[in-house]
CSV table of C-alpha atoms in Angstrom, one decimal:
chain,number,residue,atom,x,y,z
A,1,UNK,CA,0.0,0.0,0.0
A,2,UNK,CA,1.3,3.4,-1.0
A,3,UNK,CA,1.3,6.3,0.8
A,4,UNK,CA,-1.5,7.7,-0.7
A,5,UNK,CA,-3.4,5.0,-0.5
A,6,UNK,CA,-2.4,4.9,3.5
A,7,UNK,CA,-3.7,8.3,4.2
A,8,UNK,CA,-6.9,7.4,2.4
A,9,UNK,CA,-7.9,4.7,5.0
A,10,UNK,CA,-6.1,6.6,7.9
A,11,UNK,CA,-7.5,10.4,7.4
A,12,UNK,CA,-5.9,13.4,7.8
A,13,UNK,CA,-5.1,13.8,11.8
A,14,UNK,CA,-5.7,16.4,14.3
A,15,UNK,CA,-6.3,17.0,17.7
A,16,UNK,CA,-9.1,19.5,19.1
A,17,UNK,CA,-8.6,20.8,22.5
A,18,UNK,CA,-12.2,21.7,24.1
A,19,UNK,CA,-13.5,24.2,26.4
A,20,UNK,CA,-12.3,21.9,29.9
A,21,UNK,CA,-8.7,20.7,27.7
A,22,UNK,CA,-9.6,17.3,26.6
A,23,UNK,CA,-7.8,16.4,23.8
A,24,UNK,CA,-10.3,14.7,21.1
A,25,UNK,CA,-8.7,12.6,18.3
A,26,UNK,CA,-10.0,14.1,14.6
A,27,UNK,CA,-9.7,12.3,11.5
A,28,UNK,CA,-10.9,13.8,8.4
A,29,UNK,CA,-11.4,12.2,4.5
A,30,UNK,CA,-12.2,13.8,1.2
A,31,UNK,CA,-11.4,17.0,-0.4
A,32,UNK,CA,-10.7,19.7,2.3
A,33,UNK,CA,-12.3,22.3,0.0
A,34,UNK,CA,-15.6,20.8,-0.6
A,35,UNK,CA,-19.0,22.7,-0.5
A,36,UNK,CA,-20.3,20.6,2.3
A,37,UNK,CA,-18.9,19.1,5.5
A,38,UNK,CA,-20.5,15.4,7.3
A,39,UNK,CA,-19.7,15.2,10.5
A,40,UNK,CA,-20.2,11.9,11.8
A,41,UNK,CA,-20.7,11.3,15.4
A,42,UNK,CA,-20.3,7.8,17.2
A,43,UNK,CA,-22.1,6.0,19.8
A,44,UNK,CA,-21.3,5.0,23.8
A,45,UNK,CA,-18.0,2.9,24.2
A,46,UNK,CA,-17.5,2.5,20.3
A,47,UNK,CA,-15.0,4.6,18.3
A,48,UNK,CA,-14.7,6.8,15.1
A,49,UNK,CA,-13.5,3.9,13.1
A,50,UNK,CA,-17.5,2.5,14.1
A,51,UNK,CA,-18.0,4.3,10.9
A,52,UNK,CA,-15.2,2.8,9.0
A,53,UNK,CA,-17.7,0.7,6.1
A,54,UNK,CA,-20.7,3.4,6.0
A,55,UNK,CA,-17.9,5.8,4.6
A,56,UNK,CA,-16.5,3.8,2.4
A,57,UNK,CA,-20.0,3.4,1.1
A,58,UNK,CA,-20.5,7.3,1.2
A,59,UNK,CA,-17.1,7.8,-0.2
A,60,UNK,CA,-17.8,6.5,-3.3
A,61,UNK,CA,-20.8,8.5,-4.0
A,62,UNK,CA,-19.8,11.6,-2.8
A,63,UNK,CA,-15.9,11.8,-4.7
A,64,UNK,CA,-14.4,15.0,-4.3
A,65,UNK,CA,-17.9,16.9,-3.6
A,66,UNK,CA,-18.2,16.3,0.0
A,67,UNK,CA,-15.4,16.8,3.0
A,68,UNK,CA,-16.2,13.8,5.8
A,69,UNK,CA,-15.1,14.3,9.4
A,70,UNK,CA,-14.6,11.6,12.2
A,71,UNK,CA,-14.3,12.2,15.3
A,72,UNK,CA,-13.1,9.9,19.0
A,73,UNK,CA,-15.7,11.4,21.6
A,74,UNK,CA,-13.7,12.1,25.4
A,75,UNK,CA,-12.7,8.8,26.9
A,76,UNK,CA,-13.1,6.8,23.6
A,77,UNK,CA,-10.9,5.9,21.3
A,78,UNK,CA,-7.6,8.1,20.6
A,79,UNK,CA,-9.4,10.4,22.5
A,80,UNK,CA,-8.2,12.1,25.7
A,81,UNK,CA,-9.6,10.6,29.3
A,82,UNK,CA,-13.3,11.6,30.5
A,83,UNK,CA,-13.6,12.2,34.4
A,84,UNK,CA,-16.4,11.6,35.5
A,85,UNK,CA,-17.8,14.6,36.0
A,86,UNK,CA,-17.5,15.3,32.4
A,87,UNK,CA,-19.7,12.8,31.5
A,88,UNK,CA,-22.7,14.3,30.5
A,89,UNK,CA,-24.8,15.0,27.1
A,90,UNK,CA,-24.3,18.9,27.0
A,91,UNK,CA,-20.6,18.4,27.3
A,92,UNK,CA,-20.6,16.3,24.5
A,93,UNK,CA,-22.8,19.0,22.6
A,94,UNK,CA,-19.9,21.2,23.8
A,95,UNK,CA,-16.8,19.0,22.5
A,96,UNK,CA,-19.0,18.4,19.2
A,97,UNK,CA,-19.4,22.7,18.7
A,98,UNK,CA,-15.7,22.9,19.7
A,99,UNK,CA,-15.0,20.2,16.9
A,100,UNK,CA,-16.6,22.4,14.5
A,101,UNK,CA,-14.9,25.7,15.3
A,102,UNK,CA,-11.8,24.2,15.0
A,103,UNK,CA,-11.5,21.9,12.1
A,104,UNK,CA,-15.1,23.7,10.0
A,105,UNK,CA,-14.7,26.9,10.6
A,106,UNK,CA,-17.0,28.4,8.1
A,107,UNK,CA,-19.3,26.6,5.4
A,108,UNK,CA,-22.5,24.5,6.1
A,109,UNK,CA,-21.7,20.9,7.9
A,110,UNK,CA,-24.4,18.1,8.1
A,111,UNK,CA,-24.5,16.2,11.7
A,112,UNK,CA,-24.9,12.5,11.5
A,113,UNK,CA,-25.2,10.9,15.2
A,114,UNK,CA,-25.6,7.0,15.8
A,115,UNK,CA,-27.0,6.3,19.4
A,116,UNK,CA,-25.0,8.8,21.9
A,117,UNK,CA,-23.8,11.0,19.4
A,118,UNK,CA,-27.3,11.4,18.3
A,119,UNK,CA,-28.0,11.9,21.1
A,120,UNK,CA,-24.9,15.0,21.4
A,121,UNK,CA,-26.3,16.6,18.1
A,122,UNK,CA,-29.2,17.3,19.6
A,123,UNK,CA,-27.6,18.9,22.4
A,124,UNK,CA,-25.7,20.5,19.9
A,125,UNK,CA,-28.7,22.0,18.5
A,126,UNK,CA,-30.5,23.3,21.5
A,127,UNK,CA,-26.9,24.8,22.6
A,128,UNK,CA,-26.5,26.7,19.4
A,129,UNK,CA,-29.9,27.5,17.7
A,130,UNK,CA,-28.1,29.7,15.5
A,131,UNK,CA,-26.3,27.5,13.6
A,132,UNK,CA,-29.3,25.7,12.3
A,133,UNK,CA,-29.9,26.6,9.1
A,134,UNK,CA,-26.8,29.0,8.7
A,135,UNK,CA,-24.3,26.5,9.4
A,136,UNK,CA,-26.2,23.0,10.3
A,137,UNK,CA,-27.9,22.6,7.1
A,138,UNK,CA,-29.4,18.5,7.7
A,139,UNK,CA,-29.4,16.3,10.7
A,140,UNK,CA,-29.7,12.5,11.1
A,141,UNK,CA,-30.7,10.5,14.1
A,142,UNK,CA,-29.2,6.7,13.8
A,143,UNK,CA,-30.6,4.5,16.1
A,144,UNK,CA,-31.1,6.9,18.8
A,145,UNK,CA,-33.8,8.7,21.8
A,146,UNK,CA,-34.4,12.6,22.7
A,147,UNK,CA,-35.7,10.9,26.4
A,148,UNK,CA,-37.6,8.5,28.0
A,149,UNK,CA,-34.5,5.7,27.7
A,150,UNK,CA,-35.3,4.2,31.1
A,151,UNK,CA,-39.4,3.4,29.5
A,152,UNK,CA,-38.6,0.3,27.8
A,153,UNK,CA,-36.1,-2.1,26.1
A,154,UNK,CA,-33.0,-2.9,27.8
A,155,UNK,CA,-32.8,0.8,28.9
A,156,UNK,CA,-35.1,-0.1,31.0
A,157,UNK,CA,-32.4,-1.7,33.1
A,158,UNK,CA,-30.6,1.7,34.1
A,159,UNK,CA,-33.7,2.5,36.1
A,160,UNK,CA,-32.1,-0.6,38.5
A,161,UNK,CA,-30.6,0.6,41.3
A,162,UNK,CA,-27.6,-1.8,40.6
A,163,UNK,CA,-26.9,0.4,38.1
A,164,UNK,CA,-26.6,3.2,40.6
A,165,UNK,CA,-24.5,1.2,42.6
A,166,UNK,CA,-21.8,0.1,39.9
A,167,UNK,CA,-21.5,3.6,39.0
A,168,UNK,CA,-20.6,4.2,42.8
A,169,UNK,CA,-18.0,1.3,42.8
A,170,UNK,CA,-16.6,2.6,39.7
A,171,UNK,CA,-16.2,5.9,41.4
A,172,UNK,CA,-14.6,4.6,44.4
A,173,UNK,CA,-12.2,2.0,43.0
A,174,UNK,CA,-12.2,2.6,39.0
A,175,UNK,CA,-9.0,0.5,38.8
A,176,UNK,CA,-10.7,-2.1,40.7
A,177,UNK,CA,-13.6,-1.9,38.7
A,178,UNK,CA,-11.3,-2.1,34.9
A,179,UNK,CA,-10.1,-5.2,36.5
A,180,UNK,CA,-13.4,-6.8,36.6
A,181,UNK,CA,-14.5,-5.6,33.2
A,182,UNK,CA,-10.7,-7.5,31.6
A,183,UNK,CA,-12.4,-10.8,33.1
A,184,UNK,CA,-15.3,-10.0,31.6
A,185,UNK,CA,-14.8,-9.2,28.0
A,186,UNK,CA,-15.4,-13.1,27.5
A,187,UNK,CA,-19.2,-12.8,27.9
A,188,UNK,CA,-19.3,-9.4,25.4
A,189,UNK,CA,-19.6,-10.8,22.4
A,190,UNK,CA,-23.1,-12.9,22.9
A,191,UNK,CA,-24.5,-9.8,24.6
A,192,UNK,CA,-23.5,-7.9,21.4
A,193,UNK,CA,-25.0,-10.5,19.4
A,194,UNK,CA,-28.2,-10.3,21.8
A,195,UNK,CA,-28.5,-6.6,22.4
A,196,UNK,CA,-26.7,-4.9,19.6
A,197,UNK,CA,-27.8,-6.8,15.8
A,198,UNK,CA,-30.9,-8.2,15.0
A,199,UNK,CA,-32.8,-11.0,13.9
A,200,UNK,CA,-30.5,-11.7,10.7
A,201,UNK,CA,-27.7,-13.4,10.6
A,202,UNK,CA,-24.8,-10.9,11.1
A,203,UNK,CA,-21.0,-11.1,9.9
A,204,UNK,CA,-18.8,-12.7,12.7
A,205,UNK,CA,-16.6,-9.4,11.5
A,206,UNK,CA,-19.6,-7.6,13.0
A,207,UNK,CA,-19.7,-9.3,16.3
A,208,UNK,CA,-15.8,-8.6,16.9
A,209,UNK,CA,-15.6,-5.0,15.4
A,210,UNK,CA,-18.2,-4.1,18.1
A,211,UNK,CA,-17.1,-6.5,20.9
A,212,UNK,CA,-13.3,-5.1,20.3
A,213,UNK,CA,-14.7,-1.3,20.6
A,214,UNK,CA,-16.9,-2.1,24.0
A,215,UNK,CA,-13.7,-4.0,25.5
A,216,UNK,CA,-11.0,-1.1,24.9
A,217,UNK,CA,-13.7,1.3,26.5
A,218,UNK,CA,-12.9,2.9,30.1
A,219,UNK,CA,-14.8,1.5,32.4
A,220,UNK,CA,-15.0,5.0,34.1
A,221,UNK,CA,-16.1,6.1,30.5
A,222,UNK,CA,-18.9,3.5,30.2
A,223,UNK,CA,-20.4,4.0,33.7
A,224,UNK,CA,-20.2,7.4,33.9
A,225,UNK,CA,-22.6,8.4,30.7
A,226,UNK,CA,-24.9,5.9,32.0
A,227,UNK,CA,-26.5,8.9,34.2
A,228,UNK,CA,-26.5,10.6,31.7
A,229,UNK,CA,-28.8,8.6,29.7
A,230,UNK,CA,-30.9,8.1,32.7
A,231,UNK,CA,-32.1,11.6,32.7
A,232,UNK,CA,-31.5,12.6,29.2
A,233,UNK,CA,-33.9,15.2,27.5
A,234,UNK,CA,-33.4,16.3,24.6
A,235,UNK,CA,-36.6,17.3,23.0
A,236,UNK,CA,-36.1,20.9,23.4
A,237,UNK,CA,-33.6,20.5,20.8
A,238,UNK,CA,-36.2,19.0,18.4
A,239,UNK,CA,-38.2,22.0,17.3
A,240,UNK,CA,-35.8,24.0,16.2
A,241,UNK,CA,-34.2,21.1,14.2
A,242,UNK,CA,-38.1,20.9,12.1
A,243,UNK,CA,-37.0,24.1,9.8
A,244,UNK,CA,-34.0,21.6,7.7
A,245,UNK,CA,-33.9,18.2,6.2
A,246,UNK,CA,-33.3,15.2,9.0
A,247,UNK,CA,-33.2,11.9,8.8
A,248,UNK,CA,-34.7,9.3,12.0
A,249,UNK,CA,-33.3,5.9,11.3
A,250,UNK,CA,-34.0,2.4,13.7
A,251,UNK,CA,-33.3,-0.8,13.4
A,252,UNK,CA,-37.0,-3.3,13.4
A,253,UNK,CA,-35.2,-5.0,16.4
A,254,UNK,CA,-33.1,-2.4,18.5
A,255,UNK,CA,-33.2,-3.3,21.9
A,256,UNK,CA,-31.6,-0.1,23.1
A,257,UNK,CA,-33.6,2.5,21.7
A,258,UNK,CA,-36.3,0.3,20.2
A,259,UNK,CA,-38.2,1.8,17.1
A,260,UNK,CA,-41.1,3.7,19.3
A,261,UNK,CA,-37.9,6.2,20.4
A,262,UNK,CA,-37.5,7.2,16.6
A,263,UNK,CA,-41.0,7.4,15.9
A,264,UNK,CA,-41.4,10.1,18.9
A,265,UNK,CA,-38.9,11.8,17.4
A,266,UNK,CA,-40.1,12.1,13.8
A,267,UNK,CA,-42.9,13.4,15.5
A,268,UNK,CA,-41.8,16.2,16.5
A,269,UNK,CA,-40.1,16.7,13.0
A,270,UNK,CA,-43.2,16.6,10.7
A,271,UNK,CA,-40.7,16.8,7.5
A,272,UNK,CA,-38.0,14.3,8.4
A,273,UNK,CA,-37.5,11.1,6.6
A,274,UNK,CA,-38.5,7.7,9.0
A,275,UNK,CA,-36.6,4.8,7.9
A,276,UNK,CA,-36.9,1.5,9.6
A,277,UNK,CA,-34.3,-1.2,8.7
A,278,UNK,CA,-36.2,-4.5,9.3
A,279,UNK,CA,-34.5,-7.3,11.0
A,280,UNK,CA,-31.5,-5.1,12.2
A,281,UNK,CA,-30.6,-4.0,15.9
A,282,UNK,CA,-28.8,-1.1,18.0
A,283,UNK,CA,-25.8,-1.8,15.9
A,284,UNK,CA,-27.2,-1.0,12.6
A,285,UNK,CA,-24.3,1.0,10.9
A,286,UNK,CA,-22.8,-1.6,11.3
A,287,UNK,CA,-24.9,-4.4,10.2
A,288,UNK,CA,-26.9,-3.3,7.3
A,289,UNK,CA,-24.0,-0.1,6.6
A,290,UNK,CA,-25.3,0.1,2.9
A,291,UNK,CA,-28.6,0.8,3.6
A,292,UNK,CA,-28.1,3.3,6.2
A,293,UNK,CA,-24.9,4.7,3.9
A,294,UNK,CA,-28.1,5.3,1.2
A,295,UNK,CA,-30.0,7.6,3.6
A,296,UNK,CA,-27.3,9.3,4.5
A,297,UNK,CA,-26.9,9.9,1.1
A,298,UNK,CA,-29.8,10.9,0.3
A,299,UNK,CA,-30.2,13.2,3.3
A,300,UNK,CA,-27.1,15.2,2.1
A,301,UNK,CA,-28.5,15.6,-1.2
A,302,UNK,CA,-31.9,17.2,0.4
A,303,UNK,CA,-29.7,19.7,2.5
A,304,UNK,CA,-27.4,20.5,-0.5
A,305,UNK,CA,-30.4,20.9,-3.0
A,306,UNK,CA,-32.1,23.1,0.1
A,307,UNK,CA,-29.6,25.4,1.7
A,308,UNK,CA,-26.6,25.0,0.2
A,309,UNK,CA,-26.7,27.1,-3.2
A,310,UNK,CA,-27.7,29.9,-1.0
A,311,UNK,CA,-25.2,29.8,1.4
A,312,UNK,CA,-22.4,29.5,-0.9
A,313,UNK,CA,-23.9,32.2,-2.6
A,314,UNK,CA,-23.8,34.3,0.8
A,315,UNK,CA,-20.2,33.7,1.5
């Protein structure tokens, strides 16, 4: 492999420094003048490269037209550590607008969140109204909830008050607490299969991509967002987001955020797109990434089509 061909699958490389001094690992992919920016926004104890075969897919379609950024959320991936007092949804709609001053500075962008990181663009959007439809031109919701987590589906299970007290232990003794998580990476992989893909028969590939991203995850990481989730609400957000294209995508079987999640949200946006990718679960961009790479597509082609040609002609 060349050197050109290296830096295609590795990105371009930065670092971001946020408002607190986190360092969050950037990659970004395509032509660094193009029109449009996608920034693509990953889920709880997975990774940018959670992404890796729905831009491949995107890639090919967009070609030179479209800039793609990647980002590591704090205590993921390259990322610098999270403490657990950072651990919330509004500073993860914080690290996301600080990703966006730094690395696209001007031009309109597209957000594309799968599970938390829909979860950040919409605190992204009720932090900075003014940015939707200026600079946040489309927005799609992959697998995710704006609330009400705790209802139903395995979510349900961070009402327990075990959960309460394993993010206590973690807090006490979080080496302690890693230690327990190493011994238990051998059981991960069925509760992927179980909780994270659906009904059909998914690639082994699949199962170890996903079980390899949950196991490098900090345990301080992974307990301390599940507060977060526990009181999320994010419908505030919503509103505001109804006056540009978005997309609400679920898997038929998610267990995490089962399909009534997306439907309340697409409620709330009268105009957005509803897929539902039958037979598929929590882990859908990874599963089925084709068919979720073609509403993606097709989202950014609403968003350019509608704002775009103005706002380069505003610039």
């Amino acid at each position: 492999m060349n050197t050109s061909e290296q830096n295609h699958q590795v990105g371009r490389r930065s670092t971001v420094a946020t408002g607190d001094g986190t360092a969050l690992a950037v990659r970004e992919f395509g032509n660094p003048d193009a029109a449009l920016t996608v920034v693509f926004v990953h889920g709880h104890c997975l990774r940018m490269q959670s992404w890796t075969d729905l831009r491949t897919h995107v890639e090919a379609v967009w070609g030179e037209d479209t800039r793609i950024v990647l980002y590591d959320h704090r205590g993921h991936g390259e990322s610098g550590v999270a403490t657990p007092d950072s651990c919330t949804i509004d500073r993860l709609g914080e690290d996301l607008a600080d990703v966006v001053r730094s690395v696209v500075p001007s031009g309109p962008f597209v957000l594309v969140g799968h599970s938390m990181g829909g979860m950040t663009a919409l605190s992204y959007a009720r932090l900075y109204p003014d940015a939707i439809g200026t600079r946040l031109v489309g927005v799609a919701l992959i697998a995710t909830s704006a609330g009400g987590i705790t209802d139903d589906g395995l979510g349900s299970c961070l009402a327990h008050p075990a959960v309460s007290a394993f993010q206590a232990a973690v807090r006490r003794a979080p080496r302690v607490m890693s230690g327990v998580k190493k011994l238990s990476r051998g059981v991960c992989a069925p509760i992927v299969r179980t909780a994270g893909c659906g009904s059909r028969k998914v690639s082994p590939r699949v199962v170890t991509l996903a079980t390899a991203m949950l196991g490098e995850t900090s345990i301080v990481t992974m307990a301390g967002f599940l507060g977060a989730f526990r009181g999320l609400d994010e419908v505030a957000g919503l509103a505001a987001l109804a006056t540009i294209p978005t997309l609400v995508l679920c898997g038929s079987d998610d267990l995490m955020t089962p399909m009534r999640h997306s439907e309340t949200l697409a409620a709330h946006l009268p105009q957005t797109r509803l897929v539902r990718v039958e037979h598929a679960g929590h882990m859908v961009i990874l599963e089925r990434a084709h068919e979720v790479a073609d509403a993606v597509v097709e989202l950014v082609a609403t968003a350019r089509r509608a704002h775009v040609g103005d706002l380069a002609l505003a610039r």
